[in-house]
Short mmCIF file of C-alpha atoms and ligand atoms in Angstrom, two decimals:
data_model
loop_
_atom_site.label_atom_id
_atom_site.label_comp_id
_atom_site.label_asym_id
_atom_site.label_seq_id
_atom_site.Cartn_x
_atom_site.Cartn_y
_atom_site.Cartn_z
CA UNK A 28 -56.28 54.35 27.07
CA UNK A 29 -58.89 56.74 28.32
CA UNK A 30 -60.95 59.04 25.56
CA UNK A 31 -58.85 61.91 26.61
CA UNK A 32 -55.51 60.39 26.02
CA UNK A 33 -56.91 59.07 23.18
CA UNK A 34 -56.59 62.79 21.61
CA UNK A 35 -52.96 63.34 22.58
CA UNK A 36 -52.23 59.65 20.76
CA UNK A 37 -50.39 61.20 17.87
CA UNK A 38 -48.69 63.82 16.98
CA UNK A 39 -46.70 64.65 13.76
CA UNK A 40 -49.14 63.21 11.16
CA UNK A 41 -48.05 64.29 7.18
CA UNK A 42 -49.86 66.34 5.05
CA UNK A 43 -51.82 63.39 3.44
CA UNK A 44 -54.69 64.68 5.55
CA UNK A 45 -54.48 68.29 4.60
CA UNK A 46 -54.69 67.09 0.91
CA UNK A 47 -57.99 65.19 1.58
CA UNK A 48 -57.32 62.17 0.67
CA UNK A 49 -57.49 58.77 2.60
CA UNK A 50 -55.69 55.78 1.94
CA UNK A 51 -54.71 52.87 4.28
CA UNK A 52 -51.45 50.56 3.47
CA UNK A 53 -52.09 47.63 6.21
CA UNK A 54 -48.76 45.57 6.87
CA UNK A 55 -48.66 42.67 9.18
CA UNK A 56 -45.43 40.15 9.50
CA UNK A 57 -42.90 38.47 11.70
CA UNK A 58 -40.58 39.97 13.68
CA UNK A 59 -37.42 40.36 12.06
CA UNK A 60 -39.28 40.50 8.35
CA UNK A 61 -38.75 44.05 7.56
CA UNK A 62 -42.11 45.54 8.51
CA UNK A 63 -40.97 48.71 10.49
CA UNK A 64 -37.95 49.81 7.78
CA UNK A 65 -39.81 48.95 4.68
CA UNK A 66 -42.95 50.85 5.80
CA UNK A 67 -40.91 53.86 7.06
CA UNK A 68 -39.10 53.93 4.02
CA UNK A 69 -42.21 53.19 2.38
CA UNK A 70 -44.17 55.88 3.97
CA UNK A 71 -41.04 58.51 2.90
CA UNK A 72 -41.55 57.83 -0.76
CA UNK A 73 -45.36 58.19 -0.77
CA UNK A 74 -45.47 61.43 1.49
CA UNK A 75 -48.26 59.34 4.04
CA UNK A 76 -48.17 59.14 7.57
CA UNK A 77 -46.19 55.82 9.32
CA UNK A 78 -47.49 54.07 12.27
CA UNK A 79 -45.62 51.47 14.29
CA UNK A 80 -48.07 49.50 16.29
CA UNK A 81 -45.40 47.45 17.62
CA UNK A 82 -44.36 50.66 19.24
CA UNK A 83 -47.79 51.29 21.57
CA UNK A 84 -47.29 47.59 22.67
CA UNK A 85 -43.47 48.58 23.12
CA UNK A 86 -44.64 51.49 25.19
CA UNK A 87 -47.78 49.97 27.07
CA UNK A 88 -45.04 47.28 28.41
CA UNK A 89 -42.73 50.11 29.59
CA UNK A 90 -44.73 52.02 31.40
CA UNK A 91 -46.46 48.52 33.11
CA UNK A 92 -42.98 47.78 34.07
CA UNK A 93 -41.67 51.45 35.36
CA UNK A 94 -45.08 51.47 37.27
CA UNK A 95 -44.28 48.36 38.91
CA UNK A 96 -46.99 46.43 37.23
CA UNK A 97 -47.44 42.85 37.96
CA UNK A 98 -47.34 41.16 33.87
CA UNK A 99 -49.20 38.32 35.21
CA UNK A 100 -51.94 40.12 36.94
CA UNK A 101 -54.19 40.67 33.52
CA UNK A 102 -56.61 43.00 35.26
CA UNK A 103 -54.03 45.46 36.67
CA UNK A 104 -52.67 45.58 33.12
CA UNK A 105 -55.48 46.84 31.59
CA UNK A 106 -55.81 49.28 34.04
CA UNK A 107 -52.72 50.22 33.73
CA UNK A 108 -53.20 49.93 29.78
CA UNK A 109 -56.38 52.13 30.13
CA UNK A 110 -54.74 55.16 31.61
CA UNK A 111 -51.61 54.96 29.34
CA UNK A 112 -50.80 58.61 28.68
CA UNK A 113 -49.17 57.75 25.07
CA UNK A 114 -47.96 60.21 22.42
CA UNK A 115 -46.59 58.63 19.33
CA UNK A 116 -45.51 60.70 16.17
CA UNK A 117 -46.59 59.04 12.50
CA UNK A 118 -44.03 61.33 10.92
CA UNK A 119 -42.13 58.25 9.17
CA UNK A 120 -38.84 61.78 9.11
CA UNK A 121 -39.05 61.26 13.38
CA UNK A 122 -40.37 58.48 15.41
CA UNK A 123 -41.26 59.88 18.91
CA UNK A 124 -42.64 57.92 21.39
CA UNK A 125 -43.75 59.54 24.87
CA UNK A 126 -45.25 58.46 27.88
CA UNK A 127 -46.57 61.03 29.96
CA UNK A 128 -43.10 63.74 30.39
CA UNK A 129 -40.74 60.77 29.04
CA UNK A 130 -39.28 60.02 25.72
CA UNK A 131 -39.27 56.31 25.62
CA UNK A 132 -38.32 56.41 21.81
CA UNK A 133 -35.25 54.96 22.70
CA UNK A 134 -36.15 52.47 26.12
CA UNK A 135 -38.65 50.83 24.43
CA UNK A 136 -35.94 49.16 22.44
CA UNK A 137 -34.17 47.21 24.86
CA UNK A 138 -34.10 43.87 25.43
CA UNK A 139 -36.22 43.87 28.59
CA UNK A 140 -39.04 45.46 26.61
CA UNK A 141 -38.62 43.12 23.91
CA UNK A 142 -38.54 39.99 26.21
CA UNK A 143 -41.59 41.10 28.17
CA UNK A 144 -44.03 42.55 25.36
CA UNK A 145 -45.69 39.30 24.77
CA UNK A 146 -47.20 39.80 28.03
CA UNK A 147 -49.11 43.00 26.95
CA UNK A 148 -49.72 41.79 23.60
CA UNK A 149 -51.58 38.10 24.74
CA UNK A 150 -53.71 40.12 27.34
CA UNK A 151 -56.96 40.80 25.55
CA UNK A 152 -58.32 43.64 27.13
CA UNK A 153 -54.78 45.53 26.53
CA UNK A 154 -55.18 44.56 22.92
CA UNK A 155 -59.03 45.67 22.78
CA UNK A 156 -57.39 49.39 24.06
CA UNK A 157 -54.05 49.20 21.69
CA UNK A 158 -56.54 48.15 18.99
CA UNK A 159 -59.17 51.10 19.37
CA UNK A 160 -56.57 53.89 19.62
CA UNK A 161 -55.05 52.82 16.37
CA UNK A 162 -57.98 52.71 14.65
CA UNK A 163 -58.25 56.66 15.81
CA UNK A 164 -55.08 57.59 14.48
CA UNK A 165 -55.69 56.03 11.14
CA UNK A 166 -58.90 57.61 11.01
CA UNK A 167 -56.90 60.65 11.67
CA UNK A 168 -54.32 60.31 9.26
CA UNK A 169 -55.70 60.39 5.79
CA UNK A 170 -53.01 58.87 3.80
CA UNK A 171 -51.22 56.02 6.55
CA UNK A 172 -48.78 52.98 6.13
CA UNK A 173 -49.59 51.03 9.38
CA UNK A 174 -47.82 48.01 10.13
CA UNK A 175 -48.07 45.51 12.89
CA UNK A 176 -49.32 41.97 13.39
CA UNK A 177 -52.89 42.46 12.93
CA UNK A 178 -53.32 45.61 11.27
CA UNK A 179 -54.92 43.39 8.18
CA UNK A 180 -56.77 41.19 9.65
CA UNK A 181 -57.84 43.20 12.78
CA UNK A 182 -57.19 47.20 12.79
CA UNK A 183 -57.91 47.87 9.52
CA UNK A 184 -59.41 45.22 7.51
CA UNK A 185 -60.83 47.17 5.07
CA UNK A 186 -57.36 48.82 4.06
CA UNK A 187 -57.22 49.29 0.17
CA UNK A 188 -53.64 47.82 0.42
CA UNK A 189 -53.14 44.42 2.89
CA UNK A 190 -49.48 42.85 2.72
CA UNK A 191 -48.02 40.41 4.72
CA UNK A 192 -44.25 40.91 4.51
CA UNK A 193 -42.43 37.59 5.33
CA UNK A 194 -38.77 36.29 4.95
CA UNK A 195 -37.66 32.91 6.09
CA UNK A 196 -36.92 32.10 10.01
CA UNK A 197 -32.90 32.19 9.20
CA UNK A 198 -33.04 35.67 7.20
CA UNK A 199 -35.39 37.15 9.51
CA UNK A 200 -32.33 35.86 12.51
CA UNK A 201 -29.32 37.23 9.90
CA UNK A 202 -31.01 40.18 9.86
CA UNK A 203 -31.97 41.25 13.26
CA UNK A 204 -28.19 39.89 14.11
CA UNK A 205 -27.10 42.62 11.79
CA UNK A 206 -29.31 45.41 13.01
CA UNK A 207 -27.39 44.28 16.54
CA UNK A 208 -24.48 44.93 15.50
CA UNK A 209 -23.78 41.35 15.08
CA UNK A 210 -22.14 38.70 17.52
CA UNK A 211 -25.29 37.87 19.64
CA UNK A 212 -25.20 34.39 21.02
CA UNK A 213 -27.68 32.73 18.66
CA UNK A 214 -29.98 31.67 21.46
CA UNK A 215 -30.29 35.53 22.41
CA UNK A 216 -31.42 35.95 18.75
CA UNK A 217 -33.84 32.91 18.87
CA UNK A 218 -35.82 34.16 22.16
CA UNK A 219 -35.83 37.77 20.92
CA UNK A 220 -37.41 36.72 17.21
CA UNK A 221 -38.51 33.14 17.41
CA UNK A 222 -39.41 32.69 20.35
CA UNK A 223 -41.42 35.82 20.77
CA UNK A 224 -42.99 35.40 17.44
CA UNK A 225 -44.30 32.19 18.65
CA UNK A 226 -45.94 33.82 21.78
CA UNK A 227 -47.56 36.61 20.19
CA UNK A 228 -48.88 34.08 17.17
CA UNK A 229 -50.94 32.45 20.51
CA UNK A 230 -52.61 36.32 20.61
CA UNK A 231 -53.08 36.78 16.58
CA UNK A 232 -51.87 35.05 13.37
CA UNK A 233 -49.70 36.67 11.27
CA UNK A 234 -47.82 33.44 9.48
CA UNK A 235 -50.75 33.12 7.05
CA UNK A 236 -52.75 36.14 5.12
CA UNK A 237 -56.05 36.19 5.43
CA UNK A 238 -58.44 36.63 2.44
CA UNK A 239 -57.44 38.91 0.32
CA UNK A 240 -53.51 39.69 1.56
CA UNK A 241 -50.99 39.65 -0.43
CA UNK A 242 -47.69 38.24 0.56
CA UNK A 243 -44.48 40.08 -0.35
CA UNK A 244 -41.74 37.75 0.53
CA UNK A 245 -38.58 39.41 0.75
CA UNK A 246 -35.95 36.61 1.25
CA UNK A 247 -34.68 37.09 -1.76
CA UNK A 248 -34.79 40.87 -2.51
CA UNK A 249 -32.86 43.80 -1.14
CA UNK A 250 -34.29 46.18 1.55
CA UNK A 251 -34.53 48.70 -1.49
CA UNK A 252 -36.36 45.85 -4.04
CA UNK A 253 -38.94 45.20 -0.52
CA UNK A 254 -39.80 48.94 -0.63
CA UNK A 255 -40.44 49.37 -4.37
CA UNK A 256 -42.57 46.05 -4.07
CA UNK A 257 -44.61 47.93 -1.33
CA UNK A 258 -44.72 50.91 -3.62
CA UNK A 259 -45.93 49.96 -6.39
CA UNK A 260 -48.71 48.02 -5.19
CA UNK A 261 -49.61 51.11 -3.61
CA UNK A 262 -49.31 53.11 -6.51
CA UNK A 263 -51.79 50.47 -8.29
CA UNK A 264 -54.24 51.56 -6.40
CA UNK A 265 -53.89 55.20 -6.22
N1 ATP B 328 -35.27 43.10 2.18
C1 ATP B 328 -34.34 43.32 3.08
N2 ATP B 328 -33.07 43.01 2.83
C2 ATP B 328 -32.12 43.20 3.74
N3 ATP B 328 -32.32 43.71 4.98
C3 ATP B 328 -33.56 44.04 5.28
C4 ATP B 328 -34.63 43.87 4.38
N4 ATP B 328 -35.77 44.27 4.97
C5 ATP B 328 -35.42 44.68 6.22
N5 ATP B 328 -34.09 44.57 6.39
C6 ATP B 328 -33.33 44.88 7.61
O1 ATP B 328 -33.72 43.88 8.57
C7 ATP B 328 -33.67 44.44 9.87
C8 ATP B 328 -34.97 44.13 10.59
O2 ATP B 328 -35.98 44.92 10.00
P1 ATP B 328 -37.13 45.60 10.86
O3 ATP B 328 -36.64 46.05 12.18
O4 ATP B 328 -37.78 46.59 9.96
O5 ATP B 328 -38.09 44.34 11.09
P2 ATP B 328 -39.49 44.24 11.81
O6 ATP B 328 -40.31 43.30 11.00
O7 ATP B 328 -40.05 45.58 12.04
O8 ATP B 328 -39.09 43.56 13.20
P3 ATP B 328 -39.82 43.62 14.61
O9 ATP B 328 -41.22 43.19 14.39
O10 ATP B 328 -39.06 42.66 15.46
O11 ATP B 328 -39.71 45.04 15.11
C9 ATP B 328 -33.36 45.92 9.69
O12 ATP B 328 -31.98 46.14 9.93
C10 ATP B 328 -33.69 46.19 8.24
O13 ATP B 328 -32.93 47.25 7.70
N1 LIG B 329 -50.24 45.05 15.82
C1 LIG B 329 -49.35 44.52 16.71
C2 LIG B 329 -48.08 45.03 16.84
C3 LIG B 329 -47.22 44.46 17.74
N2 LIG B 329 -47.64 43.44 18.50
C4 LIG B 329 -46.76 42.89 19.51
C5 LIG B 329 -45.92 41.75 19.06
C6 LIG B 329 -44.50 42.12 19.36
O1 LIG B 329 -43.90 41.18 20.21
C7 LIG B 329 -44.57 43.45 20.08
C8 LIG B 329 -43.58 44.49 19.60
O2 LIG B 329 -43.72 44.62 18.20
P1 LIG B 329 -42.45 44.96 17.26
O3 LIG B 329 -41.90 46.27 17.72
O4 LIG B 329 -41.48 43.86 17.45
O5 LIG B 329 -43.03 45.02 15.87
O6 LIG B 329 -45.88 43.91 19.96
C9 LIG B 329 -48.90 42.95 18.35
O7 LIG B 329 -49.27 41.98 19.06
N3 LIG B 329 -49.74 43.49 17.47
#
């Protein structure tokens, strides 16, 4: 992502800038272990700005694949990567997600996206681009819940709030079976949670927290219980 597009990255931030503040809420986790709901829902309740990194990698793999992009060909993927014309709103009220004239909000979704992001997210010099441009729309954001896989470790070590949110391997699979609608063949679940979580842990670790993480395991709690959680260690150190 070029300087230039780095400017039209975002779009939609809250007011937590206007008030002058700045605040960072870092989440990393497996897929399936609440990260993008809590956070939103998070992000809602705290009036900050919400940004899904997961998305960018979502979006960088769409646009590879709509341009024809060979995955295995790690050069042309940072090229492509590099001149990813990327708009992505932190408004936690409406996730928008453009590339170029189209609104991938929706695309980046589906299952071929999901089965072929690992490919983006293991290439280093992708990640190197991914990485820089969400560090500018933190910087940009003033008061931000950002989650991802190495948004505490990586992005934004320094965040006043670091969480890893984890849930066991079958929740995290009851879960995203739910979200489906339910009746996915289990191995479709498997490849599209395990499986992918075990080829982007090759690229970053998110299993363990790092110094000074905290882990808020929500196996056990409701989606509502995993937000307060998040809350109120925010609101500890507000
Ligand atoms: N504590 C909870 N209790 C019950 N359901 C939950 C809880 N946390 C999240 N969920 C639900 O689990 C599903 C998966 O959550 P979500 O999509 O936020 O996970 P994720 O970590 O962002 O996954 P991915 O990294 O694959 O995008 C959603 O339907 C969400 O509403
Ligand atoms: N900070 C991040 C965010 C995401 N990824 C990768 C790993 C996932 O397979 C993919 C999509 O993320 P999701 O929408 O499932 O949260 O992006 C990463 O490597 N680092």
């Amino acid at each position: 992502m070029t300087a230039g597009a780095a400017d039209r990255t975002v779009t939609g931030a809250s007011d937590s800038h206007v008030q002058g503040r700045r605040l960072i809420i870092a989440v990393d986790g497996p897929s399936g272990s609440g990260k993008s709901s809590v956070c939103r829902a998070a992000a809602r309740r705290l009036g900050a700005a919400y940004l899904d990194t997961g998305a960018m990698y979502r979006a960088a793999t769409w646009y590879c694949l709509d341009r024809g992009v060979d995955l295995d060909d790690e050069a042309a993927v940072a090229v492509a990567v590099e001149e990813l014309p990327l708009t992505i709103s932190t408004d936690p009220e409406h996730q928008t997600v453009t590339v170029g004239e189209c609104d991938v909000t929706e695309s980046i979704r589906e299952a071929r996206i999901s089965e072929s992001v690992s490919e983006i997210s293991t290439n280093r010099a992708a990640r190197a681009l991914l990485v820089a441009a969400q560090r500018r729309i933190i910087d940009q954001a003033g008061v931000v819940v950002a989650e991802g896989r190495d948004i505490t470790t990586v992005v934004a070590p320094d965040a006043q709030v670091r969480v890893l949110l984890t849930a066991s391997a079958e929740v995290r699979l009851a879960r995203r079976g739910l979200q489906m609608g339910g009746g996915q063949p289990a191995e479709a679940l498997q490849r599209q949670v395990l499986a992918r979580d075990a080829r982007d842990s090759t690229a970053v670790n998110f299993t363990e927290a790092a110094d000074g993480v905290a882990v808020l395991d929500s196996s056990d709690l409701t989606f509502e219980e995993t937000v307060d959680a998040l809350v109120s260690r925010v609101e500890s150190v507000r």
